[in-house]
């Protein structure tokens, strides 16, 4: 790197950031006439945190962890005032202005309740913040369900972007798996203190994302001992036995959940802890019949079938989970906080395979172990300055196979999957699935952070983060057919030659640094920052792609060379300008860079397999390209926020995304005009639209919120391999501008809550979505398809419900609850459709499509009913 880059990195390493787990409390203290009270004391109750007002009456308290607090205000000769229910959000400023009255004889302390503003007029982009109180009221169970409820989010796609374009963080540190840029963790509602979803333009402190950010702030222990828990059971239930066979009875142990949390002080000085554990079981709604066993032998030539199964109904969509969190925090050293936290998931699942419906023991099992743990060190230098150093290990271990050992005799005893087209429409009646795949990621992350409240106006943040990963993926050996003595046998083999399935290991690393200033000049807020990113794939590629395997004689020779280090500099800018005390406009703009998912870059990237390319007639698939550059999105956003009344607010946002350098397929010609496909940055797209959000504050017992998104998401391909697939099918592979597969034009989310705190509550979530695109066909066979994504699936409505009744027995708070997901039993939500009809229920060619017509997995999950109890001691 050049000297200026080293200088920039040094400066940023020496000035580090606030973690995305804390916010700021600020405001002004005045007397009855509006004059500032200089030196008034502001204290956060139950802590030693506080501040004194300056010569203009202003104060600020930084590094306040997200949560709900009570503030105490005092000044000599004036009545004390306590403000309760002050909510602090991560990376936000909570304003609390107070007026103190002169102290009368025997005057009592004034206690008031803080209210969350209807519209956050100091935000410069679209940010949704959901607290644990909000989560408790809604029929949602995990982080994914919470995120998908937000405006602009459709099944993990943020404002028209591809999957894998979102940065997931836990307490301000990434938990994304570089392999596919998805979250390594599944987080239950019981561990969530706050969830921040940024679907628009985000600050320079966030990187390796082009569409959005999800930051989960987890709960931590306090000075009060507490026991919380949740128990529930349930099942899928519907009378629609045609679409959902075997789901017309209710078994309350089909779904089971057991969760317990302990928190409080430890006997060690100034030390608190939190321990959470969860066991979850879900046996699903898709079943097979164990008519055959994998080791059964049938005579397919003579049509003699020999089932030895017990004909019992067997669940084929199983989810078993252990998960938990442990955290310990120590504050015994003055102005220093040291904490250790570990979060883990252990999953065992099976995926329904309709082909194995009569031989359910033959499907593979997926196992996942994910662990994120590490230390946080926070040193408060002064009431205006602190720094934080975080060290994390993100470990992810996934496997998908029938038997772990490649040489397990059960593989050869059962053999390959076999079926007869004339018996049960070709159902597999002997053998096991031979697929074998593993994926392991072990990442070490160091993130140093520093915050400085320079003055009342400037809040400077900067940060650096280094991540080093070991990524392994592929087939841990495979099973192949060999002929010995004229007899074909199934034989285990370890990949040894180029092109053989095997496990490959790579060691990429990345570095990021940023500098940002948040300017708060009265109600005018400006966020300006810049982010530097560096990525090294640490792999080798051919120096000449026209002769990659040196198979062309008399042509320039190619050699393996290291991939180049990729760098990017991304500016970000946002501002919010008040129109009145209750309204503001905001604008934000930014450049966002993200490396493609590393599985796409590394997979099939050994170009030596192209040694026989000139001979033709050989399919090599799409070659990977570790030397790809970052993908780029430029986002624009403008919005208006308005409190229409004391209980009703509205926000309107317009957005536009210019998407460039997406990973796609190009065709490379060799010196002899032979062609092969490889991935590189050739795809493009755009997304634009608007969101309208309405928020109605509680009136009596009722509160509600509604958001609507209008979106147009277009590009040349929805998947990096789409161009190659079209070429292989003999179709025109040239770029064109078409809707993406996930282009859902209209999306509406409504949340309605009727409650009496401490007594009962009834809440419902209603979601409406218009149909996503599909490619219609006018017949069967070659060239029967019409223009790609020119058809639209039908729209849908989903409704979820939660009813809760509260009790208190001595010091124990009990809440009995009933939840119903998909209350209306909607059977179709942008899933599979037959290309000839656009419907999942019927086809123009029912004989040809009879297997799929009998497959219940093509429908959306049916109604799910759960009931249980939460308790708090």
mmCIF file with all atom_site columns, C-alpha atoms in Angstrom, residues 443-530:
data_model
loop_
_atom_site.group_PDB
_atom_site.id
_atom_site.type_symbol
_atom_site.label_atom_id
_atom_site.label_alt_id
_atom_site.label_comp_id
_atom_site.label_asym_id
_atom_site.label_entity_id
_atom_site.label_seq_id
_atom_site.pdbx_PDB_ins_code
_atom_site.Cartn_x
_atom_site.Cartn_y
_atom_site.Cartn_z
_atom_site.occupancy
_atom_site.B_iso_or_equiv
_atom_site.pdbx_formal_charge
_atom_site.auth_seq_id
_atom_site.auth_comp_id
_atom_site.auth_asym_id
_atom_site.auth_atom_id
_atom_site.pdbx_PDB_model_num
ATOM 1  C CA . UNK A 1 443 ? -12.907 -16.281 12.077  1.00 0.00 ? 443 UNK A CA 1
ATOM 2  C CA . UNK A 1 444 ? -10.953 -14.125 14.492  1.00 0.00 ? 444 UNK A CA 1
ATOM 3  C CA . UNK A 1 445 ? -12.070 -10.500 14.787  1.00 0.00 ? 445 UNK A CA 1
ATOM 4  C CA . UNK A 1 446 ? -10.402 -7.598  16.569  1.00 0.00 ? 446 UNK A CA 1
ATOM 5  C CA . UNK A 1 447 ? -12.278 -4.318  16.722  1.00 0.00 ? 447 UNK A CA 1
ATOM 6  C CA . UNK A 1 448 ? -10.922 -1.237  18.486  1.00 0.00 ? 448 UNK A CA 1
ATOM 7  C CA . UNK A 1 449 ? -13.255 1.680   19.162  1.00 0.00 ? 449 UNK A CA 1
ATOM 8  C CA . UNK A 1 450 ? -13.035 5.231   20.497  1.00 0.00 ? 450 UNK A CA 1
ATOM 9  C CA . UNK A 1 451 ? -15.620 7.997   20.993  1.00 0.00 ? 451 UNK A CA 1
ATOM 10 C CA . UNK A 1 452 ? -15.102 11.659  21.689  1.00 0.00 ? 452 UNK A CA 1
ATOM 11 C CA . UNK A 1 453 ? -17.773 14.235  22.468  1.00 0.00 ? 453 UNK A CA 1
ATOM 12 C CA . UNK A 1 454 ? -15.558 17.075  21.225  1.00 0.00 ? 454 UNK A CA 1
ATOM 13 C CA . UNK A 1 455 ? -18.013 19.761  22.223  1.00 0.00 ? 455 UNK A CA 1
ATOM 14 C CA . UNK A 1 456 ? -21.755 20.138  22.518  1.00 0.00 ? 456 UNK A CA 1
ATOM 15 C CA . UNK A 1 457 ? -22.094 19.980  18.722  1.00 0.00 ? 457 UNK A CA 1
ATOM 16 C CA . UNK A 1 458 ? -19.526 17.471  17.450  1.00 0.00 ? 458 UNK A CA 1
ATOM 17 C CA . UNK A 1 459 ? -19.653 13.777  18.334  1.00 0.00 ? 459 UNK A CA 1
ATOM 18 C CA . UNK A 1 460 ? -16.655 12.144  16.628  1.00 0.00 ? 460 UNK A CA 1
ATOM 19 C CA . UNK A 1 461 ? -16.449 8.420   16.041  1.00 0.00 ? 461 UNK A CA 1
ATOM 20 C CA . UNK A 1 462 ? -13.865 6.337   14.260  1.00 0.00 ? 462 UNK A CA 1
ATOM 21 C CA . UNK A 1 463 ? -13.029 2.681   14.090  1.00 0.00 ? 463 UNK A CA 1
ATOM 22 C CA . UNK A 1 464 ? -11.004 -0.166  12.720  1.00 0.00 ? 464 UNK A CA 1
ATOM 23 C CA . UNK A 1 465 ? -11.730 -3.848  12.422  1.00 0.00 ? 465 UNK A CA 1
ATOM 24 C CA . UNK A 1 466 ? -9.563  -6.746  11.302  1.00 0.00 ? 466 UNK A CA 1
ATOM 25 C CA . UNK A 1 467 ? -10.920 -10.203 10.453  1.00 0.00 ? 467 UNK A CA 1
ATOM 26 C CA . UNK A 1 468 ? -8.900  -13.287 9.568   1.00 0.00 ? 468 UNK A CA 1
ATOM 27 C CA . UNK A 1 469 ? -10.806 -16.393 8.491   1.00 0.00 ? 469 UNK A CA 1
ATOM 28 C CA . UNK A 1 470 ? -10.202 -20.025 7.732   1.00 0.00 ? 470 UNK A CA 1
ATOM 29 C CA . UNK A 1 471 ? -12.921 -21.268 5.387   1.00 0.00 ? 471 UNK A CA 1
ATOM 30 C CA . UNK A 1 472 ? -13.287 -24.915 4.389   1.00 0.00 ? 472 UNK A CA 1
ATOM 31 C CA . UNK A 1 473 ? -16.035 -26.371 2.248   1.00 0.00 ? 473 UNK A CA 1
ATOM 32 C CA . UNK A 1 474 ? -16.733 -29.194 -0.167  1.00 0.00 ? 474 UNK A CA 1
ATOM 33 C CA . UNK A 1 475 ? -17.397 -32.905 -0.194  1.00 0.00 ? 475 UNK A CA 1
ATOM 34 C CA . UNK A 1 476 ? -15.490 -34.913 2.453   1.00 0.00 ? 476 UNK A CA 1
ATOM 35 C CA . UNK A 1 477 ? -15.021 -37.799 0.056   1.00 0.00 ? 477 UNK A CA 1
ATOM 36 C CA . UNK A 1 478 ? -17.606 -39.139 -2.385  1.00 0.00 ? 478 UNK A CA 1
ATOM 37 C CA . UNK A 1 479 ? -19.120 -42.414 -3.508  1.00 0.00 ? 479 UNK A CA 1
ATOM 38 C CA . UNK A 1 480 ? -18.558 -43.522 -7.068  1.00 0.00 ? 480 UNK A CA 1
ATOM 39 C CA . UNK A 1 481 ? -19.383 -46.586 -9.152  1.00 0.00 ? 481 UNK A CA 1
ATOM 40 C CA . UNK A 1 482 ? -16.537 -48.821 -10.256 1.00 0.00 ? 482 UNK A CA 1
ATOM 41 C CA . UNK A 1 483 ? -16.602 -52.087 -12.157 1.00 0.00 ? 483 UNK A CA 1
ATOM 42 C CA . UNK A 1 484 ? -14.754 -55.000 -10.559 1.00 0.00 ? 484 UNK A CA 1
ATOM 43 C CA . UNK A 1 485 ? -14.801 -58.441 -12.187 1.00 0.00 ? 485 UNK A CA 1
ATOM 44 C CA . UNK A 1 486 ? -17.659 -57.305 -14.398 1.00 0.00 ? 486 UNK A CA 1
ATOM 45 C CA . UNK A 1 487 ? -19.763 -56.212 -11.405 1.00 0.00 ? 487 UNK A CA 1
ATOM 46 C CA . UNK A 1 488 ? -20.621 -52.570 -10.737 1.00 0.00 ? 488 UNK A CA 1
ATOM 47 C CA . UNK A 1 489 ? -20.011 -51.579 -7.134  1.00 0.00 ? 489 UNK A CA 1
ATOM 48 C CA . UNK A 1 490 ? -20.402 -48.453 -5.038  1.00 0.00 ? 490 UNK A CA 1
ATOM 49 C CA . UNK A 1 491 ? -17.001 -47.459 -3.723  1.00 0.00 ? 491 UNK A CA 1
ATOM 50 C CA . UNK A 1 492 ? -15.927 -44.592 -1.423  1.00 0.00 ? 492 UNK A CA 1
ATOM 51 C CA . UNK A 1 493 ? -13.241 -42.312 -2.847  1.00 0.00 ? 493 UNK A CA 1
ATOM 52 C CA . UNK A 1 494 ? -11.233 -39.394 -1.561  1.00 0.00 ? 494 UNK A CA 1
ATOM 53 C CA . UNK A 1 495 ? -10.879 -36.553 -4.048  1.00 0.00 ? 495 UNK A CA 1
ATOM 54 C CA . UNK A 1 496 ? -7.317  -36.489 -5.378  1.00 0.00 ? 496 UNK A CA 1
ATOM 55 C CA . UNK A 1 497 ? -7.489  -35.156 -8.943  1.00 0.00 ? 497 UNK A CA 1
ATOM 56 C CA . UNK A 1 498 ? -8.508  -31.702 -10.214 1.00 0.00 ? 498 UNK A CA 1
ATOM 57 C CA . UNK A 1 499 ? -12.266 -31.735 -10.608 1.00 0.00 ? 499 UNK A CA 1
ATOM 58 C CA . UNK A 1 500 ? -12.839 -34.431 -7.955  1.00 0.00 ? 500 UNK A CA 1
ATOM 59 C CA . UNK A 1 501 ? -15.250 -33.433 -5.163  1.00 0.00 ? 501 UNK A CA 1
ATOM 60 C CA . UNK A 1 502 ? -13.154 -32.626 -2.085  1.00 0.00 ? 502 UNK A CA 1
ATOM 61 C CA . UNK A 1 503 ? -12.789 -30.160 0.747   1.00 0.00 ? 503 UNK A CA 1
ATOM 62 C CA . UNK A 1 504 ? -10.835 -27.008 -0.075  1.00 0.00 ? 504 UNK A CA 1
ATOM 63 C CA . UNK A 1 505 ? -9.511  -24.536 2.519   1.00 0.00 ? 505 UNK A CA 1
ATOM 64 C CA . UNK A 1 506 ? -8.859  -20.807 2.096   1.00 0.00 ? 506 UNK A CA 1
ATOM 65 C CA . UNK A 1 507 ? -7.529  -18.041 4.329   1.00 0.00 ? 507 UNK A CA 1
ATOM 66 C CA . UNK A 1 508 ? -9.005  -14.647 3.370   1.00 0.00 ? 508 UNK A CA 1
ATOM 67 C CA . UNK A 1 509 ? -8.660  -11.553 5.522   1.00 0.00 ? 509 UNK A CA 1
ATOM 68 C CA . UNK A 1 510 ? -10.096 -8.091  5.553   1.00 0.00 ? 510 UNK A CA 1
ATOM 69 C CA . UNK A 1 511 ? -9.407  -4.735  7.201   1.00 0.00 ? 511 UNK A CA 1
ATOM 70 C CA . UNK A 1 512 ? -11.735 -1.800  7.619   1.00 0.00 ? 512 UNK A CA 1
ATOM 71 C CA . UNK A 1 513 ? -11.405 1.676   9.098   1.00 0.00 ? 513 UNK A CA 1
ATOM 72 C CA . UNK A 1 514 ? -13.695 4.681   9.274   1.00 0.00 ? 514 UNK A CA 1
ATOM 73 C CA . UNK A 1 515 ? -14.005 8.204   10.578  1.00 0.00 ? 515 UNK A CA 1
ATOM 74 C CA . UNK A 1 516 ? -17.306 9.930   11.249  1.00 0.00 ? 516 UNK A CA 1
ATOM 75 C CA . UNK A 1 517 ? -18.665 13.088  12.816  1.00 0.00 ? 517 UNK A CA 1
ATOM 76 C CA . UNK A 1 518 ? -22.194 13.424  14.104  1.00 0.00 ? 518 UNK A CA 1
ATOM 77 C CA . UNK A 1 519 ? -23.024 17.114  14.258  1.00 0.00 ? 519 UNK A CA 1
ATOM 78 C CA . UNK A 1 520 ? -25.983 18.024  16.483  1.00 0.00 ? 520 UNK A CA 1
ATOM 79 C CA . UNK A 1 521 ? -26.627 21.718  16.169  1.00 0.00 ? 521 UNK A CA 1
ATOM 80 C CA . UNK A 1 522 ? -29.890 22.173  17.976  1.00 0.00 ? 522 UNK A CA 1
ATOM 81 C CA . UNK A 1 523 ? -32.374 20.016  16.089  1.00 0.00 ? 523 UNK A CA 1
ATOM 82 C CA . UNK A 1 524 ? -30.228 19.997  12.944  1.00 0.00 ? 524 UNK A CA 1
ATOM 83 C CA . UNK A 1 525 ? -28.295 16.759  12.665  1.00 0.00 ? 525 UNK A CA 1
ATOM 84 C CA . UNK A 1 526 ? -25.560 15.977  10.138  1.00 0.00 ? 526 UNK A CA 1
ATOM 85 C CA . UNK A 1 527 ? -23.758 12.636  9.879   1.00 0.00 ? 527 UNK A CA 1
ATOM 86 C CA . UNK A 1 528 ? -20.694 12.701  7.653   1.00 0.00 ? 528 UNK A CA 1
ATOM 87 C CA . UNK A 1 529 ? -18.150 9.929   7.374   1.00 0.00 ? 529 UNK A CA 1
ATOM 88 C CA . UNK A 1 530 ? -15.872 7.882   5.187   1.00 0.00 ? 530 UNK A CA 1
#
